[in-house]
Amino acid sequence: MQTQDYTPGDLLVGDYPVAVRTVTIGAGQVLKRGAVLGGVAGTFKLSAAAETDGSEVPSAVLAVDVDTTAGPVQKRVYTSAGFDSSKLILGEGHTVDTVEAAFREASAPLYIHKLA
């Protein structure tokens, strides 16, 4: 089992169980850890509210930085954790509230904390 240490000022907060899985991140993106992702056709990309391909629904948070300019890559995403809202990277049209609502609607164990 993998473990992580808490680092003040980090993306992860709270004592929620942290779970990750490896997924395909779609081509043509440079994303940082904390990017809120949505899935489309078996791959993930930054979730933007105006999309209509399924990726508009936030469903995971990127666990590591990724550069897919050369093509899709396999990387880890958080599927369970608590997050500092100020550390999340949101796609166009999303707010912390819309992302949190999507997580709740899906009954996803992803929790957002507004610390400030």
Short mmCIF file of N, CA and C in Angstrom, two decimals:
data_model
loop_
_atom_site.label_atom_id
_atom_site.label_comp_id
_atom_site.label_asym_id
_atom_site.label_seq_id
_atom_site.Cartn_x
_atom_site.Cartn_y
_atom_site.Cartn_z
N MET A 1 0.85 -1.17 0.00
CA MET A 1 0.00 0.00 0.00
C MET A 1 0.89 1.23 0.00
N GLN A 2 0.52 2.20 -0.82
CA GLN A 2 1.27 3.44 -0.90
C GLN A 2 0.79 4.41 0.17
N THR A 3 1.71 5.19 0.72
CA THR A 3 1.33 6.21 1.69
C THR A 3 1.89 7.55 1.25
N GLN A 4 1.30 8.62 1.78
CA GLN A 4 1.79 9.96 1.51
C GLN A 4 1.86 10.70 2.83
N ASP A 5 2.83 11.59 2.94
CA ASP A 5 2.94 12.44 4.11
C ASP A 5 2.18 13.73 3.87
N TYR A 6 1.66 14.30 4.94
CA TYR A 6 1.00 15.60 4.86
C TYR A 6 2.06 16.69 4.83
N THR A 7 1.93 17.59 3.89
CA THR A 7 2.82 18.73 3.78
C THR A 7 1.98 19.99 3.88
N PRO A 8 2.23 20.86 4.87
CA PRO A 8 1.44 22.08 4.98
C PRO A 8 1.46 22.85 3.67
N GLY A 9 0.30 23.35 3.29
CA GLY A 9 0.19 24.10 2.05
C GLY A 9 0.02 23.20 0.84
N ASP A 10 -0.16 21.91 1.07
CA ASP A 10 -0.27 20.95 -0.01
C ASP A 10 -1.70 20.87 -0.54
N LEU A 11 -1.86 20.18 -1.64
CA LEU A 11 -3.16 19.94 -2.26
C LEU A 11 -4.06 19.11 -1.35
N LEU A 12 -3.49 18.08 -0.73
CA LEU A 12 -4.28 17.17 0.10
C LEU A 12 -4.42 17.71 1.52
N VAL A 13 -5.64 17.65 2.03
CA VAL A 13 -5.92 18.08 3.40
C VAL A 13 -6.91 17.10 4.03
N GLY A 14 -6.99 17.14 5.34
CA GLY A 14 -7.92 16.28 6.04
C GLY A 14 -7.36 14.88 6.21
N ASP A 15 -8.17 14.03 6.82
CA ASP A 15 -7.72 12.67 7.09
C ASP A 15 -8.51 11.65 6.27
N TYR A 16 -8.99 12.07 5.11
CA TYR A 16 -9.73 11.17 4.24
C TYR A 16 -8.78 10.14 3.62
N PRO A 17 -9.27 8.92 3.43
CA PRO A 17 -8.44 7.93 2.75
C PRO A 17 -8.07 8.42 1.34
N VAL A 18 -6.83 8.25 0.98
CA VAL A 18 -6.36 8.65 -0.35
C VAL A 18 -6.27 7.40 -1.22
N ALA A 19 -6.94 7.47 -2.37
CA ALA A 19 -6.87 6.38 -3.34
C ALA A 19 -6.51 6.97 -4.69
N VAL A 20 -5.67 6.26 -5.42
CA VAL A 20 -5.29 6.69 -6.76
C VAL A 20 -5.51 5.54 -7.73
N ARG A 21 -5.64 5.89 -8.99
CA ARG A 21 -5.66 4.88 -10.05
C ARG A 21 -4.95 5.47 -11.26
N THR A 22 -4.48 4.61 -12.11
CA THR A 22 -3.78 5.04 -13.32
C THR A 22 -4.78 5.10 -14.46
N VAL A 23 -4.79 6.25 -15.15
CA VAL A 23 -5.70 6.46 -16.27
C VAL A 23 -4.92 7.04 -17.45
N THR A 24 -5.55 7.09 -18.60
CA THR A 24 -4.95 7.71 -19.77
C THR A 24 -5.33 9.18 -19.81
N ILE A 25 -4.33 10.04 -19.87
CA ILE A 25 -4.54 11.48 -20.01
C ILE A 25 -4.44 11.79 -21.50
N GLY A 26 -5.49 12.41 -22.05
CA GLY A 26 -5.56 12.67 -23.48
C GLY A 26 -4.46 13.60 -23.98
N ALA A 27 -4.17 13.48 -25.27
CA ALA A 27 -3.10 14.23 -25.92
C ALA A 27 -3.38 15.73 -25.97
N GLY A 28 -2.27 16.49 -26.09
CA GLY A 28 -2.37 17.93 -26.32
C GLY A 28 -2.56 18.77 -25.08
N GLN A 29 -2.14 18.28 -23.92
CA GLN A 29 -2.35 19.00 -22.67
C GLN A 29 -1.04 19.08 -21.87
N VAL A 30 -0.88 20.17 -21.17
CA VAL A 30 0.17 20.30 -20.16
C VAL A 30 -0.57 20.69 -18.89
N LEU A 31 -0.63 19.77 -17.95
CA LEU A 31 -1.43 19.96 -16.74
C LEU A 31 -0.58 19.80 -15.49
N LYS A 32 -0.95 20.50 -14.46
CA LYS A 32 -0.27 20.43 -13.17
C LYS A 32 -1.08 19.57 -12.20
N ARG A 33 -0.38 19.05 -11.22
CA ARG A 33 -1.02 18.32 -10.13
C ARG A 33 -2.12 19.19 -9.55
N GLY A 34 -3.29 18.61 -9.34
CA GLY A 34 -4.42 19.36 -8.82
C GLY A 34 -5.43 19.75 -9.88
N ALA A 35 -5.13 19.47 -11.15
CA ALA A 35 -6.09 19.76 -12.22
C ALA A 35 -7.31 18.86 -12.07
N VAL A 36 -8.49 19.44 -12.19
CA VAL A 36 -9.74 18.70 -12.09
C VAL A 36 -10.07 18.15 -13.48
N LEU A 37 -10.22 16.83 -13.56
CA LEU A 37 -10.38 16.15 -14.84
C LEU A 37 -11.76 15.56 -15.02
N GLY A 38 -12.15 15.43 -16.28
CA GLY A 38 -13.36 14.72 -16.67
C GLY A 38 -12.99 13.68 -17.70
N GLY A 39 -13.80 12.63 -17.79
CA GLY A 39 -13.49 11.54 -18.70
C GLY A 39 -14.25 11.63 -20.01
N VAL A 40 -13.58 11.22 -21.08
CA VAL A 40 -14.21 11.16 -22.40
C VAL A 40 -13.58 10.02 -23.20
N ALA A 41 -14.41 9.10 -23.64
CA ALA A 41 -13.96 7.99 -24.49
C ALA A 41 -12.74 7.27 -23.95
N GLY A 42 -12.74 6.99 -22.65
CA GLY A 42 -11.65 6.23 -22.05
C GLY A 42 -10.41 7.02 -21.70
N THR A 43 -10.43 8.33 -21.93
CA THR A 43 -9.30 9.18 -21.54
C THR A 43 -9.81 10.32 -20.67
N PHE A 44 -8.88 11.02 -20.06
CA PHE A 44 -9.24 12.15 -19.20
C PHE A 44 -8.60 13.42 -19.73
N LYS A 45 -9.29 14.54 -19.50
CA LYS A 45 -8.76 15.85 -19.86
C LYS A 45 -9.28 16.86 -18.86
N LEU A 46 -8.70 18.07 -18.90
CA LEU A 46 -9.15 19.13 -18.00
C LEU A 46 -10.64 19.33 -18.22
N SER A 47 -11.41 19.29 -17.15
CA SER A 47 -12.86 19.42 -17.24
C SER A 47 -13.24 20.87 -17.45
N ALA A 48 -13.92 21.15 -18.57
CA ALA A 48 -14.42 22.49 -18.88
C ALA A 48 -15.95 22.40 -18.95
N ALA A 49 -16.63 23.32 -18.29
CA ALA A 49 -18.08 23.26 -18.14
C ALA A 49 -18.83 23.26 -19.47
N ALA A 50 -18.31 23.91 -20.50
CA ALA A 50 -19.03 24.04 -21.77
C ALA A 50 -18.88 22.83 -22.69
N GLU A 51 -18.01 21.89 -22.36
CA GLU A 51 -17.83 20.71 -23.21
C GLU A 51 -19.12 19.88 -23.22
N THR A 52 -19.29 19.08 -24.23
CA THR A 52 -20.47 18.22 -24.32
C THR A 52 -20.09 16.77 -24.62
N ASP A 53 -18.83 16.42 -24.37
CA ASP A 53 -18.34 15.08 -24.66
C ASP A 53 -18.25 14.18 -23.43
N GLY A 54 -18.74 14.66 -22.30
CA GLY A 54 -18.65 13.91 -21.06
C GLY A 54 -17.59 14.44 -20.12
N SER A 55 -16.58 15.11 -20.68
CA SER A 55 -15.50 15.63 -19.85
C SER A 55 -15.93 16.85 -19.03
N GLU A 56 -17.11 17.37 -19.31
CA GLU A 56 -17.60 18.52 -18.55
C GLU A 56 -17.96 18.14 -17.11
N VAL A 57 -18.07 16.85 -16.84
CA VAL A 57 -18.40 16.36 -15.51
C VAL A 57 -17.11 16.00 -14.78
N PRO A 58 -16.73 16.78 -13.77
CA PRO A 58 -15.50 16.49 -13.02
C PRO A 58 -15.60 15.14 -12.33
N SER A 59 -14.54 14.32 -12.46
CA SER A 59 -14.60 13.00 -11.85
C SER A 59 -13.30 12.53 -11.22
N ALA A 60 -12.24 13.31 -11.33
CA ALA A 60 -10.95 12.92 -10.75
C ALA A 60 -10.07 14.16 -10.64
N VAL A 61 -8.99 14.02 -9.87
CA VAL A 61 -8.03 15.11 -9.70
C VAL A 61 -6.64 14.55 -10.01
N LEU A 62 -5.92 15.25 -10.86
CA LEU A 62 -4.60 14.80 -11.29
C LEU A 62 -3.63 14.75 -10.11
N ALA A 63 -2.93 13.64 -9.96
CA ALA A 63 -2.03 13.44 -8.83
C ALA A 63 -0.59 13.87 -9.10
N VAL A 64 -0.23 14.05 -10.37
CA VAL A 64 1.13 14.43 -10.76
C VAL A 64 1.06 15.37 -11.96
N ASP A 65 2.12 16.14 -12.18
CA ASP A 65 2.19 16.97 -13.38
C ASP A 65 2.27 16.06 -14.61
N VAL A 66 1.73 16.54 -15.75
CA VAL A 66 1.75 15.74 -16.97
C VAL A 66 1.88 16.63 -18.20
N ASP A 67 2.61 16.13 -19.18
CA ASP A 67 2.75 16.80 -20.47
C ASP A 67 2.42 15.78 -21.55
N THR A 68 1.29 15.99 -22.23
CA THR A 68 0.86 15.05 -23.26
C THR A 68 0.94 15.66 -24.66
N THR A 69 1.82 16.63 -24.83
CA THR A 69 1.93 17.25 -26.15
C THR A 69 2.39 16.25 -27.21
N ALA A 70 3.11 15.23 -26.82
CA ALA A 70 3.58 14.21 -27.76
C ALA A 70 2.59 13.06 -27.92
N GLY A 71 1.54 13.04 -27.11
CA GLY A 71 0.54 11.98 -27.20
C GLY A 71 0.04 11.59 -25.82
N PRO A 72 -1.01 10.77 -25.77
CA PRO A 72 -1.59 10.35 -24.50
C PRO A 72 -0.56 9.62 -23.63
N VAL A 73 -0.70 9.76 -22.32
CA VAL A 73 0.18 9.07 -21.38
C VAL A 73 -0.65 8.52 -20.22
N GLN A 74 -0.10 7.54 -19.55
CA GLN A 74 -0.72 6.96 -18.37
C GLN A 74 -0.19 7.69 -17.14
N LYS A 75 -1.09 8.21 -16.33
CA LYS A 75 -0.70 8.90 -15.09
C LYS A 75 -1.73 8.62 -14.01
N ARG A 76 -1.35 8.91 -12.79
CA ARG A 76 -2.24 8.67 -11.65
C ARG A 76 -3.15 9.86 -11.38
N VAL A 77 -4.38 9.50 -10.98
CA VAL A 77 -5.35 10.50 -10.54
C VAL A 77 -5.88 10.09 -9.18
N TYR A 78 -6.30 11.08 -8.41
CA TYR A 78 -6.94 10.79 -7.13
C TYR A 78 -8.40 10.43 -7.39
N THR A 79 -8.83 9.33 -6.77
CA THR A 79 -10.23 8.94 -6.83
C THR A 79 -10.89 9.02 -5.46
N SER A 80 -10.08 9.28 -4.45
CA SER A 80 -10.57 9.51 -3.09
C SER A 80 -9.54 10.36 -2.37
N ALA A 81 -10.00 11.47 -1.78
CA ALA A 81 -9.10 12.34 -1.02
C ALA A 81 -9.85 13.60 -0.62
N GLY A 82 -9.23 14.38 0.26
CA GLY A 82 -9.71 15.71 0.61
C GLY A 82 -8.74 16.73 0.04
N PHE A 83 -9.26 17.82 -0.53
CA PHE A 83 -8.43 18.80 -1.23
C PHE A 83 -8.62 20.21 -0.69
N ASP A 84 -7.54 20.98 -0.70
CA ASP A 84 -7.58 22.41 -0.42
C ASP A 84 -8.13 23.08 -1.68
N SER A 85 -9.26 23.76 -1.56
CA SER A 85 -9.91 24.36 -2.74
C SER A 85 -8.99 25.32 -3.48
N SER A 86 -8.12 26.00 -2.75
CA SER A 86 -7.25 26.99 -3.40
C SER A 86 -6.14 26.34 -4.23
N LYS A 87 -5.94 25.05 -4.07
CA LYS A 87 -4.89 24.34 -4.81
C LYS A 87 -5.41 23.61 -6.05
N LEU A 88 -6.74 23.55 -6.20
CA LEU A 88 -7.31 22.89 -7.38
C LEU A 88 -7.18 23.77 -8.61
N ILE A 89 -6.95 23.15 -9.74
CA ILE A 89 -6.87 23.86 -11.02
C ILE A 89 -8.14 23.53 -11.79
N LEU A 90 -8.95 24.55 -12.01
CA LEU A 90 -10.27 24.36 -12.60
C LEU A 90 -10.26 24.74 -14.07
N GLY A 91 -10.99 23.96 -14.87
CA GLY A 91 -11.17 24.27 -16.28
C GLY A 91 -12.16 25.41 -16.45
N GLU A 92 -12.18 25.96 -17.64
CA GLU A 92 -13.03 27.11 -17.95
C GLU A 92 -14.49 26.81 -17.63
N GLY A 93 -15.11 27.77 -16.94
CA GLY A 93 -16.52 27.66 -16.61
C GLY A 93 -16.82 26.95 -15.30
N HIS A 94 -15.83 26.31 -14.71
CA HIS A 94 -16.04 25.63 -13.43
C HIS A 94 -15.65 26.54 -12.27
N THR A 95 -16.33 26.33 -11.16
CA THR A 95 -15.98 26.95 -9.89
C THR A 95 -15.79 25.82 -8.89
N VAL A 96 -15.26 26.15 -7.74
CA VAL A 96 -15.13 25.14 -6.69
C VAL A 96 -16.50 24.55 -6.39
N ASP A 97 -17.54 25.39 -6.38
CA ASP A 97 -18.89 24.91 -6.07
C ASP A 97 -19.43 23.95 -7.13
N THR A 98 -19.19 24.22 -8.42
CA THR A 98 -19.70 23.31 -9.46
C THR A 98 -18.95 21.98 -9.43
N VAL A 99 -17.67 22.04 -9.13
CA VAL A 99 -16.89 20.81 -9.03
C VAL A 99 -17.35 19.99 -7.83
N GLU A 100 -17.52 20.65 -6.70
CA GLU A 100 -17.97 19.94 -5.51
C GLU A 100 -19.35 19.33 -5.73
N ALA A 101 -20.24 20.05 -6.40
CA ALA A 101 -21.58 19.53 -6.69
C ALA A 101 -21.50 18.28 -7.57
N ALA A 102 -20.62 18.29 -8.55
CA ALA A 102 -20.45 17.12 -9.42
C ALA A 102 -19.93 15.93 -8.63
N PHE A 103 -18.97 16.15 -7.74
CA PHE A 103 -18.46 15.07 -6.91
C PHE A 103 -19.58 14.49 -6.03
N ARG A 104 -20.42 15.36 -5.45
CA ARG A 104 -21.50 14.89 -4.59
C ARG A 104 -22.54 14.12 -5.41
N GLU A 105 -22.89 14.64 -6.59
CA GLU A 105 -23.90 13.98 -7.42
C GLU A 105 -23.45 12.58 -7.82
N ALA A 106 -22.17 12.40 -8.04
CA ALA A 106 -21.62 11.10 -8.42
C ALA A 106 -21.30 10.22 -7.21
N SER A 107 -21.54 10.75 -6.01
CA SER A 107 -21.18 10.05 -4.76
C SER A 107 -19.70 9.68 -4.74
N ALA A 108 -18.88 10.53 -5.35
CA ALA A 108 -17.44 10.30 -5.37
C ALA A 108 -16.82 10.71 -4.04
N PRO A 109 -15.92 9.92 -3.50
CA PRO A 109 -15.27 10.26 -2.22
C PRO A 109 -14.15 11.28 -2.40
N LEU A 110 -14.48 12.38 -3.07
CA LEU A 110 -13.56 13.49 -3.30
C LEU A 110 -14.16 14.70 -2.59
N TYR A 111 -13.43 15.27 -1.64
CA TYR A 111 -13.96 16.32 -0.78
C TYR A 111 -13.13 17.58 -0.91
N ILE A 112 -13.82 18.71 -1.00
CA ILE A 112 -13.16 20.00 -1.17
C ILE A 112 -13.34 20.81 0.10
N HIS A 113 -12.24 21.38 0.59
CA HIS A 113 -12.26 22.20 1.80
C HIS A 113 -11.83 23.62 1.46
N LYS A 114 -12.65 24.57 1.84
CA LYS A 114 -12.32 25.99 1.66
C LYS A 114 -11.64 26.44 2.94
N LEU A 115 -10.32 26.51 2.92
CA LEU A 115 -9.55 26.77 4.14
C LEU A 115 -9.38 28.25 4.45
N ALA A 116 -9.47 29.11 3.47
CA ALA A 116 -9.24 30.53 3.72
C ALA A 116 -10.54 31.25 3.99
#
